[in-house]
Short mmCIF file of C-alpha atoms in Angstrom, two decimals:
data_model
loop_
_atom_site.label_atom_id
_atom_site.label_comp_id
_atom_site.label_asym_id
_atom_site.label_seq_id
_atom_site.Cartn_x
_atom_site.Cartn_y
_atom_site.Cartn_z
CA MET H 10 259.31 -12.31 -12.73
CA ILE H 11 261.62 -14.35 -11.62
CA ASP H 12 260.17 -17.04 -9.25
CA ASN H 13 260.38 -17.38 -5.54
CA VAL H 14 262.54 -14.15 -5.39
CA ILE H 15 261.18 -11.69 -2.48
CA LEU H 16 262.93 -8.36 -2.46
CA THR H 17 262.68 -6.20 0.55
CA VAL H 18 262.08 -2.49 -0.22
CA ARG H 19 265.42 -1.06 0.52
CA ASP H 20 266.42 -3.88 -2.29
CA VAL H 21 263.77 -2.61 -4.74
CA ASN H 22 265.05 1.51 -4.15
CA LYS H 23 268.27 0.76 -4.48
CA TYR H 24 267.40 -1.09 -7.85
CA ILE H 25 265.59 1.89 -9.03
CA LYS H 26 268.40 4.19 -8.11
CA THR H 27 270.86 1.90 -9.78
CA LEU H 28 268.88 2.32 -12.82
CA LEU H 29 268.48 5.82 -12.65
CA ASP H 30 271.73 6.46 -11.45
CA TYR H 31 273.29 4.56 -15.05
CA ASP H 32 270.92 6.31 -17.16
CA GLU H 33 272.79 8.79 -19.73
CA LEU H 34 269.84 11.30 -19.86
CA LEU H 35 268.80 11.54 -16.14
CA SER H 36 272.68 11.48 -14.88
CA ASN H 37 272.96 14.73 -16.76
CA LEU H 38 269.99 17.17 -17.64
CA ARG H 39 269.43 20.67 -17.58
CA VAL H 40 265.65 21.40 -16.89
CA GLU H 41 263.58 24.96 -16.88
CA GLY H 42 260.69 25.57 -14.54
CA GLU H 43 259.11 27.47 -11.92
CA VAL H 44 260.38 27.28 -8.21
CA SER H 45 257.55 26.24 -5.95
CA ASN H 46 257.89 25.62 -2.02
CA TYR H 47 261.09 26.82 -1.60
CA LYS H 48 262.89 26.41 1.77
CA ARG H 49 266.60 26.99 3.22
CA HIS H 50 266.93 24.58 5.68
CA SER H 51 269.27 25.61 8.65
CA SER H 52 271.83 22.95 7.42
CA GLY H 53 272.22 24.93 4.44
CA HIS H 54 270.79 22.53 1.91
CA LEU H 55 267.91 23.88 -0.51
CA TYR H 56 264.52 22.01 -0.64
CA PHE H 57 262.05 22.94 -2.98
CA SER H 58 259.91 21.78 -6.42
CA ILE H 59 260.43 22.83 -9.94
CA LYS H 60 256.94 22.98 -12.09
CA ASP H 61 255.50 23.79 -15.01
CA ASN H 62 251.75 23.72 -16.16
CA SER H 63 251.30 20.08 -15.92
CA GLY H 64 253.55 18.69 -12.95
CA LYS H 65 256.08 19.08 -10.52
CA ILE H 66 259.56 17.55 -9.71
CA ASN H 67 261.12 17.53 -6.06
CA CYS H 68 264.38 19.23 -5.88
CA VAL H 69 267.61 19.58 -3.30
CA MET H 70 270.65 21.24 -3.88
CA PHE H 71 273.05 20.57 -1.22
CA LYS H 72 275.00 23.30 0.85
CA SER H 73 278.44 22.80 -1.19
CA ASP H 74 276.72 23.47 -4.37
CA THR H 75 274.84 26.65 -2.95
CA TYR H 76 278.19 28.65 -3.14
CA SER H 77 277.74 28.88 -6.97
CA LEU H 78 274.74 30.57 -6.74
CA ALA H 79 274.43 34.33 -7.54
CA PHE H 80 270.85 34.73 -6.31
CA GLU H 81 268.33 33.71 -3.50
CA PRO H 82 265.64 31.45 -5.34
CA MET H 83 261.87 32.55 -4.37
CA ASP H 84 258.81 31.01 -5.40
CA GLY H 85 257.21 31.67 -8.51
CA MET H 86 261.10 32.52 -9.98
CA LYS H 87 261.84 30.66 -13.67
CA VAL H 88 264.97 28.90 -13.53
CA ILE H 89 267.00 26.38 -15.56
CA ILE H 90 268.37 23.95 -13.64
CA GLU H 91 271.33 21.30 -13.99
CA GLY H 92 271.91 18.04 -12.33
CA TYR H 93 270.82 14.64 -12.20
CA VAL H 94 268.01 12.39 -11.45
CA SER H 95 268.31 9.97 -8.26
CA VAL H 96 266.21 7.97 -5.58
CA PHE H 97 266.00 8.96 -1.97
CA GLU H 98 266.05 5.53 -0.97
CA ARG H 99 264.79 6.07 2.65
CA ASN H 100 261.40 7.17 1.35
CA GLY H 101 261.36 5.63 -2.32
CA ASN H 102 260.93 9.21 -3.71
CA TYR H 103 262.90 10.37 -6.68
CA GLN H 104 264.31 13.66 -6.95
CA LEU H 105 266.38 15.90 -8.66
CA TYR H 106 269.53 16.61 -7.42
CA VAL H 107 270.78 20.30 -8.08
CA LYS H 108 274.09 20.90 -9.30
CA SER H 109 273.76 24.37 -10.49
CA MET H 110 270.87 26.87 -11.12
CA LYS H 111 270.35 29.77 -13.21
CA LYS H 112 267.73 32.70 -13.24
CA LYS H 113 265.38 32.81 -16.02
CA GLY H 114 262.40 35.11 -15.21
CA ILE H 115 259.46 35.29 -12.76
CA GLY H 116 256.83 32.61 -13.03
CA ARG H 117 252.76 32.97 -14.07
CA LEU H 118 251.73 33.15 -10.27
CA TYR H 119 254.34 35.65 -9.52
CA GLU H 120 253.34 38.01 -12.47
CA GLU H 121 249.62 37.93 -11.49
CA TYR H 122 250.70 38.51 -7.63
CA ASN H 123 252.79 41.33 -8.52
CA ARG H 124 250.13 43.02 -10.97
CA LEU H 125 247.41 42.60 -8.57
CA LEU H 126 249.53 44.01 -5.61
CA GLU H 127 250.46 47.34 -7.50
CA GLU H 128 246.96 47.73 -8.79
CA LEU H 129 245.28 47.36 -5.12
CA LYS H 130 247.86 49.47 -3.73
CA ALA H 131 247.41 52.28 -6.19
CA GLN H 132 244.14 52.07 -5.26
CA GLY H 133 244.63 52.46 -1.62
CA TYR H 134 243.48 49.26 -0.33
CA PHE H 135 247.03 49.14 1.68
CA ASP H 136 246.49 52.97 3.34
CA SER H 137 247.44 52.74 6.85
CA ASP H 138 244.68 55.35 7.71
CA LYS H 139 242.15 53.04 6.55
CA LYS H 140 243.18 50.38 8.85
CA LYS H 141 240.83 49.48 11.49
CA PRO H 142 241.93 49.03 15.22
CA ILE H 143 241.88 45.29 16.64
CA PRO H 144 239.45 45.22 19.79
CA ALA H 145 241.48 45.26 23.11
CA PHE H 146 238.63 43.14 24.66
CA ALA H 147 237.37 40.69 22.25
CA ASP H 148 233.74 38.69 22.99
CA THR H 149 233.33 36.67 20.13
CA VAL H 150 236.29 35.68 17.45
CA ALA H 151 235.35 34.27 14.11
CA VAL H 152 237.77 32.08 12.14
CA VAL H 153 237.85 31.55 8.45
CA THR H 154 240.09 28.52 7.80
CA SER H 155 240.00 25.05 7.02
CA LYS H 156 238.12 23.19 9.90
CA THR H 157 240.92 20.02 9.63
CA GLY H 158 244.21 22.00 9.32
CA ALA H 159 246.51 22.35 11.99
CA ALA H 160 246.25 26.63 11.77
CA VAL H 161 242.40 26.52 13.48
CA ARG H 162 243.88 24.13 16.06
CA ASP H 163 246.56 26.38 17.06
CA ILE H 164 244.23 29.66 16.91
CA ILE H 165 241.42 27.96 19.28
CA SER H 166 244.34 26.54 21.62
CA VAL H 167 246.31 30.22 21.93
CA ILE H 168 242.72 31.88 22.59
CA LYS H 169 241.41 29.17 25.04
CA ARG H 170 244.64 29.40 27.04
CA ARG H 171 244.81 33.18 27.06
CA ASN H 172 241.33 33.67 27.79
CA LYS H 173 238.48 31.25 28.17
CA ASN H 174 235.83 33.45 27.89
CA ILE H 175 236.38 34.59 24.62
CA LYS H 176 233.71 32.88 22.30
CA ILE H 177 234.88 31.26 19.41
CA ILE H 178 233.12 30.43 15.99
CA VAL H 179 234.91 28.31 13.29
CA CYS H 180 233.45 29.37 9.76
CA PRO H 181 234.93 26.67 7.80
CA VAL H 182 236.21 27.02 3.89
CA THR H 183 238.03 25.66 1.54
CA VAL H 184 241.41 27.15 1.63
CA GLN H 185 243.26 25.79 -1.42
CA GLY H 186 242.15 24.46 -4.84
CA GLU H 187 239.94 26.17 -7.50
CA GLY H 188 237.11 27.97 -5.80
CA SER H 189 238.24 28.50 -2.20
CA GLY H 190 239.15 32.23 -2.85
CA GLU H 191 235.39 32.84 -3.38
CA GLU H 192 234.44 30.68 -0.27
CA VAL H 193 236.62 32.58 1.83
CA ALA H 194 235.49 35.90 0.68
CA GLN H 195 231.83 35.19 0.96
CA MET H 196 232.10 33.87 4.57
CA ILE H 197 233.87 37.24 5.32
CA TYR H 198 230.69 38.70 3.72
CA ASP H 199 228.19 36.65 5.56
CA ILE H 200 230.01 37.46 9.07
CA ASN H 201 229.65 41.07 8.47
CA ARG H 202 225.91 40.57 7.23
CA LEU H 203 225.00 38.30 10.18
CA LYS H 204 227.13 40.62 12.78
CA LEU H 205 228.52 37.56 14.11
CA ALA H 206 231.97 38.87 15.76
CA ASP H 207 233.76 41.49 16.90
CA VAL H 208 236.77 40.57 15.03
CA ILE H 209 237.55 37.94 12.08
CA ILE H 210 241.17 35.67 11.69
CA THR H 211 241.31 34.31 8.14
CA GLY H 212 244.16 32.25 7.06
CA ARG H 213 245.64 28.82 6.76
CA GLY H 214 249.25 27.23 7.35
CA GLY H 215 252.48 27.64 5.24
CA GLY H 216 252.82 26.27 1.61
CA SER H 217 253.81 27.08 -1.80
CA ILE H 218 252.44 30.25 -3.62
CA GLU H 219 250.22 27.80 -5.41
CA GLU H 220 248.58 26.27 -1.73
CA LEU H 221 248.30 29.83 -0.73
CA TRP H 222 246.64 31.50 -3.85
CA ALA H 223 242.95 31.87 -2.54
CA PHE H 224 244.48 34.25 -0.20
CA ASN H 225 246.12 36.22 -3.27
CA GLU H 226 242.57 36.45 -5.10
CA ARG H 227 241.34 40.11 -5.57
CA VAL H 228 238.08 38.62 -4.48
CA VAL H 229 239.50 38.14 -1.05
CA ALA H 230 241.45 41.08 -0.71
CA GLN H 231 238.02 42.78 -1.58
CA ALA H 232 236.09 41.51 0.95
CA VAL H 233 238.70 42.31 3.85
CA TYR H 234 238.77 45.60 2.35
CA ASP H 235 235.02 45.87 2.64
CA SER H 236 234.70 44.28 6.02
CA ALA H 237 233.35 46.57 8.85
CA ILE H 238 234.66 43.82 11.12
CA PRO H 239 238.33 44.37 11.70
CA VAL H 240 239.91 41.52 9.85
CA VAL H 241 243.41 39.86 11.07
CA SER H 242 245.24 37.96 8.33
CA ALA H 243 247.35 34.75 9.38
CA VAL H 244 248.24 33.13 5.96
CA GLY H 245 251.39 30.49 6.25
CA HIS H 246 254.60 31.05 8.02
CA GLU H 247 256.48 34.71 8.89
CA THR H 248 258.04 34.36 5.64
CA ASP H 249 255.03 33.77 3.27
CA PHE H 250 253.58 37.28 2.40
CA THR H 251 249.99 37.13 0.58
CA ILE H 252 247.77 40.28 -0.83
CA CYS H 253 245.39 39.23 2.27
CA ASP H 254 248.30 40.42 4.61
CA PHE H 255 248.53 43.67 3.10
CA VAL H 256 245.12 44.43 2.78
CA ALA H 257 244.00 43.16 6.57
CA ASP H 258 243.50 45.69 9.82
CA PHE H 259 246.74 43.09 11.05
CA ARG H 260 249.09 41.08 9.83
CA ALA H 261 250.01 38.16 12.02
CA PRO H 262 253.10 36.28 10.98
CA THR H 263 251.46 32.76 12.16
CA PRO H 264 248.01 31.90 13.03
CA SER H 265 249.20 31.59 16.99
CA VAL H 266 250.33 35.04 16.82
CA ALA H 267 246.90 35.98 15.26
CA GLY H 268 245.45 33.99 18.25
CA GLU H 269 246.96 36.13 20.74
CA VAL H 270 246.35 39.58 18.90
CA VAL H 271 242.74 39.19 19.21
CA SER H 272 243.07 37.63 23.11
CA GLU H 273 243.85 40.04 25.90
CA PRO H 274 244.89 37.27 28.52
CA LEU H 275 242.36 36.78 31.04
CA ASP H 276 244.58 37.89 34.24
CA ASN H 277 245.55 41.24 32.13
CA ILE H 278 241.71 41.91 32.09
CA ILE H 279 241.06 40.96 35.52
CA TYR H 280 244.04 43.29 36.57
CA THR H 281 242.92 46.20 34.51
CA VAL H 282 239.66 46.21 35.47
CA GLU H 283 240.99 46.15 39.40
CA VAL H 284 243.09 49.09 38.49
CA TYR H 285 239.87 51.00 37.04
CA GLU H 286 237.65 50.15 39.88
CA LYS H 287 240.12 51.43 41.90
CA LYS H 288 240.41 54.73 40.06
CA ILE H 289 236.69 54.94 40.20
CA ASN H 290 236.16 54.40 43.68
CA LYS H 291 238.77 56.87 44.32
CA ALA H 292 237.60 59.51 42.18
CA LEU H 293 234.00 58.77 43.51
CA LYS H 294 235.46 59.24 47.28
CA SER H 295 236.80 62.59 46.21
CA LEU H 296 233.57 63.78 44.24
CA ILE H 297 231.34 62.58 47.65
CA ASP H 298 233.85 64.20 50.15
CA LYS H 299 233.63 67.44 48.20
CA TYR H 300 230.00 67.67 48.51
CA LEU H 301 229.69 66.57 52.05
CA GLU H 302 232.41 69.35 52.51
CA LYS H 303 230.07 71.96 51.11
CA LEU H 304 226.96 70.72 52.49
CA ASP H 305 228.67 71.42 56.05
CA ASN H 306 229.31 74.60 55.31
CA ILE H 307 225.86 75.10 54.30
CA ILE H 308 224.87 73.38 57.28
CA ASN H 309 227.30 75.68 59.62
CA LYS H 310 226.05 79.00 58.33
CA PRO H 311 223.88 80.91 61.01
CA VAL H 312 221.06 80.93 58.75
CA MET H 313 220.65 77.30 58.54
CA LYS H 314 220.85 77.51 62.74
CA ARG H 315 218.45 80.19 63.08
CA PRO H 316 216.37 80.86 59.79
CA ASN H 317 213.81 83.06 61.53
CA ALA H 318 216.61 85.97 62.60
CA TYR H 319 217.61 85.95 58.76
CA ILE H 320 214.16 85.66 57.90
CA GLU H 321 213.61 89.11 60.34
CA ASN H 322 216.92 90.75 58.86
CA MET H 323 215.42 90.28 55.63
CA GLU H 324 212.54 92.03 56.51
CA GLN H 325 214.42 94.64 58.31
CA TYR H 326 216.27 95.34 55.20
CA ILE H 327 213.45 95.48 53.04
CA ASP H 328 212.20 98.32 54.99
CA THR H 329 215.08 100.08 54.86
CA LEU H 330 214.95 99.74 51.18
CA LYS H 331 211.49 100.96 51.16
CA ASP H 332 211.98 104.38 53.21
CA ASN H 333 215.10 104.64 51.06
CA ILE H 334 212.90 104.76 48.05
CA ASP H 335 210.29 106.50 49.42
CA LEU H 336 212.66 109.26 50.73
CA SER H 337 214.34 109.24 47.10
CA PHE H 338 210.93 109.96 45.71
CA TYR H 339 209.81 112.66 48.04
CA ASN H 340 213.51 114.58 47.57
CA LYS H 341 212.69 113.93 44.18
CA ILE H 342 209.15 115.37 43.99
CA ASN H 343 210.32 118.53 46.18
CA LEU H 344 213.16 119.45 43.88
CA LEU H 345 210.94 119.06 40.46
CA LYS H 346 207.97 121.24 42.44
CA HIS H 347 210.87 123.84 42.93
CA LYS H 348 211.84 123.61 39.58
CA VAL H 349 208.27 123.96 38.38
CA ALA H 350 207.97 127.11 40.40
CA SER H 351 211.25 128.86 39.17
CA ALA H 352 210.21 128.18 36.02
CA GLU H 353 206.38 129.57 36.96
CA LYS H 354 208.39 133.10 38.30
CA LEU H 355 210.70 133.41 35.13
CA ILE H 356 207.52 133.10 32.76
CA ASN H 357 205.24 135.34 34.94
CA SER H 358 208.50 137.82 34.61
CA LEU H 359 208.71 138.08 31.03
CA SER H 360 204.74 138.14 30.28
CA ALA H 361 203.12 140.97 28.95
CA VAL H 362 201.29 141.44 32.11
CA SER H 363 204.35 141.91 34.39
CA VAL H 364 205.51 144.30 32.17
CA LEU H 365 202.60 146.58 32.02
CA GLU H 366 202.44 146.26 36.00
CA ARG H 367 206.27 147.82 35.81
CA GLY H 368 205.00 150.81 34.00
CA PHE H 369 205.51 150.00 30.57
CA ALA H 370 203.38 150.04 27.87
CA ILE H 371 202.32 148.28 24.38
CA VAL H 372 201.67 150.01 21.30
CA GLU H 373 199.25 148.12 18.69
CA SER H 374 197.94 149.24 15.17
CA ASN H 375 195.74 147.33 13.15
CA ASN H 376 195.91 144.59 16.41
CA LYS H 377 199.82 144.34 15.69
CA VAL H 378 202.48 145.24 18.19
CA ILE H 379 204.77 147.98 16.97
CA THR H 380 208.11 147.53 18.10
CA SER H 381 209.33 150.31 15.67
CA VAL H 382 208.65 154.06 14.38
CA ASN H 383 209.23 152.51 10.74
CA GLU H 384 206.56 150.57 11.13
CA VAL H 385 204.16 153.40 11.19
CA ASN H 386 203.07 156.59 9.59
CA VAL H 387 201.73 160.05 10.27
CA GLU H 388 198.17 160.14 10.83
CA ASP H 389 198.24 156.23 11.44
CA LYS H 390 195.81 155.64 13.96
CA ILE H 391 197.49 153.59 16.88
CA SER H 392 196.24 152.01 20.72
CA ILE H 393 198.24 152.38 23.52
CA ARG H 394 197.83 149.34 25.90
CA MET H 395 198.60 150.27 29.79
CA LYS H 396 197.98 148.00 32.89
CA ASP H 397 194.47 149.66 33.64
CA GLY H 398 193.13 150.46 30.01
CA ARG H 399 194.03 151.79 26.28
CA LEU H 400 194.86 155.29 24.82
CA ASN H 401 193.64 155.37 21.15
CA SER H 402 195.43 158.17 19.48
CA VAL H 403 196.58 159.46 15.91
CA ILE H 404 200.12 159.96 15.40
CA SER H 405 200.78 163.71 14.34
CA LYS H 406 204.78 163.51 14.43
CA ILE H 407 207.38 160.74 13.77
CA GLU H 408 210.73 161.28 15.62
CA GLY H 409 213.60 158.71 15.01
CA GLU H 410 216.58 158.52 17.09
#
């Protein structure tokens, strides 16, 4: 240590920068790793980290060097970088200044992400016909996220601004790190079991694929899929897509949008209620007027003004019907009597007695009526029945016609 020498922060950073800039290895090196937390700034510069299983390095690639890129970097992509290490003096952080970058492959997390994505897609977890509608007028919203993150503040702020009557239940969970996925999933199951809300928002603010990984785990996807309560996924920024987004009933690009989706503005609700109130009142008035008109028609009928006259008319009508029925029965009976007399007369005219009265006789042999000469023989005894008696005789001769 140099005695009595006090350096400024700037001096220290500048000295470290000089050491790094003149180091032969660090001034021109090639590094292999996985892209993480990638962002293209509006200036055209690229900011990201490159990592492996044991650590990571912050990187920057200036716009002038990006023209040589033949691809768009993305989180999880394995790359080989050429550049140099130096210090950004303003914050004292060292970083890798990238001059060129080549694509090498996809990182481990992205391989897991793509594998689970394809598996769940094949099993129908993302099918639109399985999506539940988000309630138009939610009474209670459950927010499953970190209790200290910006996401929960944004969601609460948006909902309360739009509709102060909506109840918000903050269900705090760990959204990053080991075990966070299981914690999110269990909270979703608990909300369903206790029926705490009409809709669930789950998510967090933006970050790298590692920071968002809880929402790429199968256990969270399964909990969202099993939820009987509609789930809105609000993970990261608009460009961040997690598996939870695909399984959820609605994917909000940001937590603020999620707050808007579940909260119909109070003014809109009041307006809608007023519109329906007017429609109901109009329909009721129309219905009442219709039945009042029917009632007036009934009241104004003659029968309602002179009910006794109506009853008397009905009694007279009944008497007329009775007379008609009696006359009909009388005529019917006389007709039947006439038919019976005619039949009786016909029967009498065809009877044996009637035949005998007209001068005919009936010939019998052995108590059997003889109708042909072939039925008897000479010397047979016969009986001739006449109207006033019988003649017994013996056949002496038979002559045929």
